[in-house]
Amino acid sequence: MMKLMSFKDWWDAARPHTWFNAVAPVVVGTGAAAYEFIPSLPAALLALIVSMGLIVGVNYANDYSDGIRGTDDDRTGPTRLTASGRARTEQVKLAAFIAFGVAGVAGLILAAWTAPWLILVGALCILAAWFYTGGENPYGYRGLGEVAVFVFFGLVAVLGTQYTQIGSISWVGLGCAVAVGAISAAINLANNIRDIPSDTEAGKITLAVKLGDASARTLFTILTLTPFAITLLLGAAWPPTLLALAALPWAIGAVLVVKRGAQGPELIPVLGANGRAMLIWALITAGALIAASPMWHLGETIPYGDFGYSRHLPAPGM
């Protein structure tokens, strides 16, 4: 007999603790755009809708796909609507498609406004989100989940946000993309470290299962601390970005929990700690980059780039 659903069940299944993965790349991508020239708030908002639609969609899609395979039958963590029987499988699948639809519509508007070829990128993002655990041969069951997170919620999300605002990408944007992609992948890895026993039993071969517990925890440490190594590089070009090291305590706290061998439910707080570290890092880095933006010097000729060049920034309407 199906249990009564509640709003909290749907909310938990959307996995709000993962939403940092969607917000942080748009925030820091906007900062990277501002560092080069004038950011676009409408483009940033559309990018955020795309990113949020994808993260919610992939969470419901995972709930559906893992649930019908039986992978979630013995799993710790948030409510699984499909596996728990709290929702019919078609309802969870529909929820995923609605979220993907919202992301798709926002993406179409953004692509039409900026670069139509981005429609192909958006389509690839949606396909990647579905086939993470969906289809007959999901790549999430082949140890490629963290790679996908790094690519789509790191490189694509950050550089896509920057490109749609200023029509180009930069080394600063690339550094920010690597930073966010790495710690975002670390969050996914922590989730999979927690589920090594149940995933192994269910035949879900995640990267954590492939590497083994000890090696997966070492990789988690490297990925979690990557943004702070990037901060040191960014700081060489613009010292105020070093303020982002303020997020380091949350990251170190997560690393200490993982390295001391926490298991099962003990690893759940790590997801939130790393998520907060990522968002705080992104907000501070973006703020520092925006403070250096040429948009504050419209109508002036200012130094630009690393080679002593300068350029004249026209005043509005010129």
Short mmCIF file of C-alpha atoms in Angstrom, two decimals:
data_model
loop_
_atom_site.label_atom_id
_atom_site.label_comp_id
_atom_site.label_asym_id
_atom_site.label_seq_id
_atom_site.Cartn_x
_atom_site.Cartn_y
_atom_site.Cartn_z
CA MET A 1 0.00 0.00 0.00
CA MET A 2 1.41 3.39 -1.02
CA LYS A 3 2.26 5.71 1.85
CA LEU A 4 0.80 9.20 1.96
CA MET A 5 3.03 11.75 0.23
CA SER A 6 3.82 15.13 1.72
CA PHE A 7 5.47 18.30 0.50
CA LYS A 8 8.44 17.44 2.72
CA ASP A 9 8.87 14.13 0.90
CA TRP A 10 9.14 15.91 -2.45
CA TRP A 11 11.37 18.60 -0.94
CA ASP A 12 13.74 16.02 0.55
CA ALA A 13 13.82 14.05 -2.70
CA ALA A 14 14.87 17.22 -4.54
CA ARG A 15 17.93 17.11 -2.23
CA PRO A 16 18.33 20.79 -1.31
CA HIS A 17 21.80 20.10 0.10
CA THR A 18 22.97 19.65 -3.51
CA TRP A 19 21.64 23.00 -4.72
CA PHE A 20 24.91 24.68 -3.80
CA ASN A 21 26.26 22.83 -6.86
CA ALA A 22 23.85 24.79 -9.04
CA VAL A 23 24.15 28.24 -7.45
CA ALA A 24 27.92 28.47 -6.93
CA PRO A 25 28.95 28.14 -10.61
CA VAL A 26 26.55 30.87 -11.71
CA VAL A 27 27.73 33.18 -8.93
CA VAL A 28 31.43 32.77 -9.66
CA GLY A 29 30.85 32.69 -13.43
CA THR A 30 29.19 36.09 -13.13
CA GLY A 31 32.18 37.31 -11.12
CA ALA A 32 34.54 36.05 -13.84
CA ALA A 33 32.45 37.89 -16.44
CA ALA A 34 32.55 41.09 -14.39
CA TYR A 35 36.32 40.86 -14.04
CA GLU A 36 36.59 41.09 -17.83
CA PHE A 37 33.88 43.66 -18.58
CA ILE A 38 30.19 44.29 -17.79
CA PRO A 39 28.14 41.37 -16.44
CA SER A 40 24.50 40.83 -17.37
CA LEU A 41 22.02 40.26 -14.57
CA PRO A 42 19.26 38.89 -16.88
CA ALA A 43 21.71 36.39 -18.39
CA ALA A 44 22.87 35.40 -14.91
CA LEU A 45 19.27 34.82 -13.76
CA LEU A 46 18.53 32.68 -16.82
CA ALA A 47 21.72 30.70 -16.22
CA LEU A 48 20.64 30.17 -12.60
CA ILE A 49 17.24 28.85 -13.71
CA VAL A 50 18.96 26.46 -16.11
CA SER A 51 21.35 25.26 -13.43
CA MET A 52 18.64 24.86 -10.78
CA GLY A 53 16.36 23.05 -13.22
CA LEU A 54 19.13 20.61 -14.05
CA ILE A 55 20.09 19.88 -10.44
CA VAL A 56 16.49 19.29 -9.35
CA GLY A 57 15.80 17.28 -12.49
CA VAL A 58 18.83 15.03 -12.04
CA ASN A 59 17.92 14.43 -8.39
CA TYR A 60 14.39 13.31 -9.27
CA ALA A 61 15.72 11.33 -12.24
CA ASN A 62 18.15 9.52 -9.93
CA ASP A 63 15.34 8.82 -7.48
CA TYR A 64 13.28 7.31 -10.29
CA SER A 65 16.02 5.33 -12.03
CA ASP A 66 17.70 4.01 -8.87
CA GLY A 67 14.31 3.23 -7.40
CA ILE A 68 13.08 1.06 -10.27
CA ARG A 69 16.43 -0.78 -10.31
CA GLY A 70 16.28 -1.50 -6.60
CA THR A 71 19.54 0.36 -5.92
CA ASP A 72 17.84 2.50 -3.26
CA ASP A 73 16.19 -0.35 -1.36
CA ASP A 74 18.82 -0.21 1.40
CA ARG A 75 20.16 3.34 1.41
CA THR A 76 20.83 5.99 4.04
CA GLY A 77 20.20 9.68 3.43
CA PRO A 78 17.21 11.71 2.18
CA THR A 79 13.80 10.24 1.37
CA ARG A 80 13.68 8.19 -1.84
CA LEU A 81 10.19 8.63 -3.25
CA THR A 82 10.33 5.68 -5.62
CA ALA A 83 12.06 3.14 -3.38
CA SER A 84 9.96 4.04 -0.33
CA GLY A 85 6.71 3.79 -2.28
CA ARG A 86 5.69 7.30 -1.27
CA ALA A 87 5.12 8.24 -4.94
CA ARG A 88 4.29 6.34 -8.09
CA THR A 89 7.22 5.88 -10.45
CA GLU A 90 5.53 7.88 -13.21
CA GLN A 91 5.02 10.82 -10.83
CA VAL A 92 8.73 10.97 -9.98
CA LYS A 93 9.66 10.64 -13.65
CA LEU A 94 7.24 13.45 -14.53
CA ALA A 95 8.77 15.66 -11.83
CA ALA A 96 12.20 15.11 -13.39
CA PHE A 97 10.92 15.96 -16.86
CA ILE A 98 9.18 19.11 -15.59
CA ALA A 99 12.44 20.30 -14.02
CA PHE A 100 14.35 19.51 -17.21
CA GLY A 101 11.66 21.35 -19.16
CA VAL A 102 12.10 24.48 -17.05
CA ALA A 103 15.86 24.28 -17.59
CA GLY A 104 15.31 23.74 -21.32
CA VAL A 105 13.01 26.74 -21.77
CA ALA A 106 15.36 29.05 -19.86
CA GLY A 107 18.27 27.64 -21.84
CA LEU A 108 16.52 28.26 -25.17
CA ILE A 109 15.86 31.88 -24.22
CA LEU A 110 19.46 32.34 -23.10
CA ALA A 111 20.86 30.72 -26.26
CA ALA A 112 18.58 32.75 -28.56
CA TRP A 113 19.69 35.91 -26.81
CA THR A 114 23.42 35.12 -26.87
CA ALA A 115 24.64 32.23 -29.04
CA PRO A 116 22.23 29.76 -30.73
CA TRP A 117 24.88 27.00 -30.77
CA LEU A 118 24.50 26.82 -27.00
CA ILE A 119 21.22 24.97 -27.63
CA LEU A 120 23.35 21.91 -28.41
CA VAL A 121 25.25 22.33 -25.15
CA GLY A 122 21.97 22.58 -23.27
CA ALA A 123 20.61 19.46 -24.92
CA LEU A 124 23.79 17.59 -23.99
CA CYS A 125 23.41 18.74 -20.38
CA ILE A 126 19.86 17.37 -20.17
CA LEU A 127 20.85 14.07 -21.78
CA ALA A 128 23.78 13.76 -19.38
CA ALA A 129 21.48 14.47 -16.43
CA TRP A 130 19.03 11.75 -17.47
CA PHE A 131 21.54 9.06 -18.43
CA TYR A 132 23.55 9.51 -15.22
CA THR A 133 21.41 6.76 -13.72
CA GLY A 134 18.81 6.36 -16.48
CA GLY A 135 18.74 4.17 -19.55
CA GLU A 136 20.08 0.66 -20.02
CA ASN A 137 23.73 1.52 -19.41
CA PRO A 138 23.92 4.54 -17.04
CA TYR A 139 27.36 6.05 -16.83
CA GLY A 140 26.87 6.76 -13.12
CA TYR A 141 27.08 2.99 -12.66
CA ARG A 142 30.43 2.97 -14.46
CA GLY A 143 32.38 5.30 -12.18
CA LEU A 144 31.88 8.43 -14.30
CA GLY A 145 29.55 10.38 -12.03
CA GLU A 146 32.23 12.66 -10.58
CA VAL A 147 33.62 13.32 -14.06
CA ALA A 148 30.17 14.41 -15.22
CA VAL A 149 29.70 16.66 -12.20
CA PHE A 150 33.11 18.26 -12.80
CA VAL A 151 32.31 18.87 -16.47
CA PHE A 152 28.70 20.02 -16.28
CA PHE A 153 28.49 21.76 -12.88
CA GLY A 154 32.03 23.05 -13.16
CA LEU A 155 33.39 23.72 -16.63
CA VAL A 156 30.10 24.08 -18.52
CA ALA A 157 28.20 25.95 -15.81
CA VAL A 158 30.91 28.48 -14.93
CA LEU A 159 32.28 29.09 -18.42
CA GLY A 160 28.77 29.03 -19.90
CA THR A 161 27.69 31.69 -17.41
CA GLN A 162 30.70 33.83 -18.27
CA TYR A 163 30.32 33.37 -22.03
CA THR A 164 26.63 34.24 -22.15
CA GLN A 165 27.34 37.51 -20.36
CA ILE A 166 30.39 38.84 -22.20
CA GLY A 167 30.77 36.62 -25.28
CA SER A 168 34.12 35.14 -24.26
CA ILE A 169 35.86 33.07 -21.61
CA SER A 170 39.10 33.79 -19.78
CA TRP A 171 41.80 32.10 -17.73
CA VAL A 172 40.14 33.53 -14.61
CA GLY A 173 36.88 31.88 -15.65
CA LEU A 174 38.68 28.61 -16.33
CA GLY A 175 40.31 28.68 -12.90
CA CYS A 176 36.96 29.30 -11.25
CA ALA A 177 35.40 26.49 -13.31
CA VAL A 178 38.06 24.00 -12.21
CA ALA A 179 37.65 25.09 -8.58
CA VAL A 180 33.87 24.73 -8.49
CA GLY A 181 33.91 21.55 -10.57
CA ALA A 182 36.40 19.93 -8.20
CA ILE A 183 34.60 20.64 -4.94
CA SER A 184 31.26 19.86 -6.56
CA ALA A 185 32.64 16.48 -7.61
CA ALA A 186 33.88 16.03 -4.03
CA ILE A 187 30.31 16.39 -2.75
CA ASN A 188 29.18 13.69 -5.15
CA LEU A 189 32.12 11.51 -4.11
CA ALA A 190 31.28 11.87 -0.40
CA ASN A 191 27.77 10.72 -1.18
CA ASN A 192 29.16 7.68 -2.98
CA ILE A 193 31.68 6.90 -0.22
CA ARG A 194 28.74 6.77 2.17
CA ASP A 195 26.95 4.32 -0.12
CA ILE A 196 29.87 1.99 -0.95
CA PRO A 197 28.33 -1.02 0.89
CA SER A 198 24.84 -0.68 -0.60
CA ASP A 199 26.11 0.25 -4.07
CA THR A 200 28.48 -2.72 -4.12
CA GLU A 201 25.65 -5.07 -3.17
CA ALA A 202 23.35 -3.55 -5.81
CA GLY A 203 25.99 -3.69 -8.55
CA LYS A 204 26.30 0.07 -8.86
CA ILE A 205 29.99 0.59 -9.63
CA THR A 206 30.61 4.22 -8.66
CA LEU A 207 34.04 5.81 -8.60
CA ALA A 208 34.13 5.26 -4.82
CA VAL A 209 33.45 1.56 -5.32
CA LYS A 210 36.15 1.36 -8.02
CA LEU A 211 38.79 3.16 -5.97
CA GLY A 212 37.97 1.57 -2.66
CA ASP A 213 37.26 3.35 0.60
CA ALA A 214 40.76 4.63 1.44
CA SER A 215 41.65 5.94 -2.04
CA ALA A 216 38.23 7.54 -2.45
CA ARG A 217 38.73 9.47 0.79
CA THR A 218 42.14 10.68 -0.41
CA LEU A 219 40.62 11.87 -3.69
CA PHE A 220 37.87 13.61 -1.73
CA THR A 221 40.54 15.58 0.15
CA ILE A 222 42.29 16.64 -3.05
CA LEU A 223 39.06 17.73 -4.75
CA THR A 224 37.81 19.59 -1.68
CA LEU A 225 41.01 21.62 -1.31
CA THR A 226 41.42 22.39 -5.04
CA PRO A 227 39.47 25.70 -4.89
CA PHE A 228 41.89 27.03 -2.31
CA ALA A 229 44.89 26.17 -4.48
CA ILE A 230 43.13 28.04 -7.30
CA THR A 231 42.61 30.97 -4.92
CA LEU A 232 46.37 31.28 -4.47
CA LEU A 233 46.76 31.51 -8.25
CA LEU A 234 43.96 34.06 -8.58
CA GLY A 235 45.47 36.02 -5.71
CA ALA A 236 48.67 36.49 -7.71
CA ALA A 237 46.64 38.44 -10.27
CA TRP A 238 44.18 40.16 -7.92
CA PRO A 239 45.03 39.89 -4.18
CA PRO A 240 41.49 40.53 -2.86
CA THR A 241 40.48 37.09 -4.16
CA LEU A 242 42.61 35.67 -1.33
CA LEU A 243 39.72 36.57 0.98
CA ALA A 244 38.04 33.42 -0.33
CA LEU A 245 40.38 31.45 1.93
CA ALA A 246 37.80 32.33 4.61
CA ALA A 247 35.81 29.32 3.35
CA LEU A 248 38.69 26.98 4.19
CA PRO A 249 37.50 26.03 7.73
CA TRP A 250 34.32 24.43 6.34
CA ALA A 251 36.36 22.48 3.80
CA ILE A 252 38.89 21.35 6.41
CA GLY A 253 36.07 20.30 8.71
CA ALA A 254 34.63 18.12 5.95
CA VAL A 255 38.04 16.64 5.16
CA LEU A 256 38.69 15.76 8.81
CA VAL A 257 35.36 13.93 9.09
CA VAL A 258 36.05 11.95 5.92
CA LYS A 259 39.69 11.18 6.75
CA ARG A 260 38.91 9.90 10.22
CA GLY A 261 36.81 7.17 8.61
CA ALA A 262 33.22 8.33 9.18
CA GLN A 263 30.69 5.85 7.78
CA GLY A 264 27.06 5.86 6.66
CA PRO A 265 24.91 8.61 8.20
CA GLU A 266 28.03 10.18 9.77
CA LEU A 267 29.00 11.35 6.28
CA ILE A 268 25.75 13.19 5.59
CA PRO A 269 26.89 16.45 7.30
CA VAL A 270 29.96 16.44 5.02
CA LEU A 271 27.71 17.16 2.04
CA GLY A 272 26.39 20.31 3.67
CA ALA A 273 29.80 21.42 4.93
CA ASN A 274 31.36 21.12 1.50
CA GLY A 275 28.36 22.79 -0.08
CA ARG A 276 28.70 25.76 2.25
CA ALA A 277 32.44 25.92 1.62
CA MET A 278 31.79 25.99 -2.12
CA LEU A 279 29.13 28.68 -1.94
CA ILE A 280 31.09 30.89 0.47
CA TRP A 281 34.18 30.50 -1.74
CA ALA A 282 32.14 31.40 -4.82
CA LEU A 283 30.48 34.44 -3.22
CA ILE A 284 33.73 35.91 -1.89
CA THR A 285 35.64 35.20 -5.10
CA ALA A 286 32.85 36.70 -7.20
CA GLY A 287 32.68 39.76 -4.97
CA ALA A 288 36.43 40.32 -5.29
CA LEU A 289 36.30 39.90 -9.07
CA ILE A 290 33.33 42.24 -9.38
CA ALA A 291 35.22 44.85 -7.34
CA ALA A 292 37.94 44.78 -10.02
CA SER A 293 35.46 45.06 -12.89
CA PRO A 294 36.11 47.58 -15.69
CA MET A 295 32.42 48.52 -15.45
CA TRP A 296 33.36 50.88 -12.62
CA HIS A 297 35.49 52.88 -15.07
CA LEU A 298 33.15 53.54 -17.99
CA GLY A 299 34.32 56.53 -20.00
CA GLU A 300 37.94 56.08 -18.88
CA THR A 301 41.07 54.53 -20.34
CA ILE A 302 42.37 51.89 -17.94
CA PRO A 303 45.16 49.29 -17.81
CA TYR A 304 43.92 45.94 -19.06
CA GLY A 305 45.34 42.44 -19.06
CA ASP A 306 48.67 41.15 -17.91
CA PHE A 307 50.87 42.73 -20.60
CA GLY A 308 50.53 46.44 -20.01
CA TYR A 309 47.79 47.03 -22.58
CA SER A 310 45.07 49.61 -22.01
CA ARG A 311 41.65 50.20 -23.47
CA HIS A 312 39.07 52.93 -23.53
CA LEU A 313 35.72 52.00 -22.02
CA PRO A 314 32.90 53.98 -23.63
CA ALA A 315 30.38 55.65 -21.39
CA PRO A 316 26.81 54.30 -21.56
CA GLY A 317 25.15 55.16 -24.87
CA MET A 318 28.44 55.82 -26.67
#
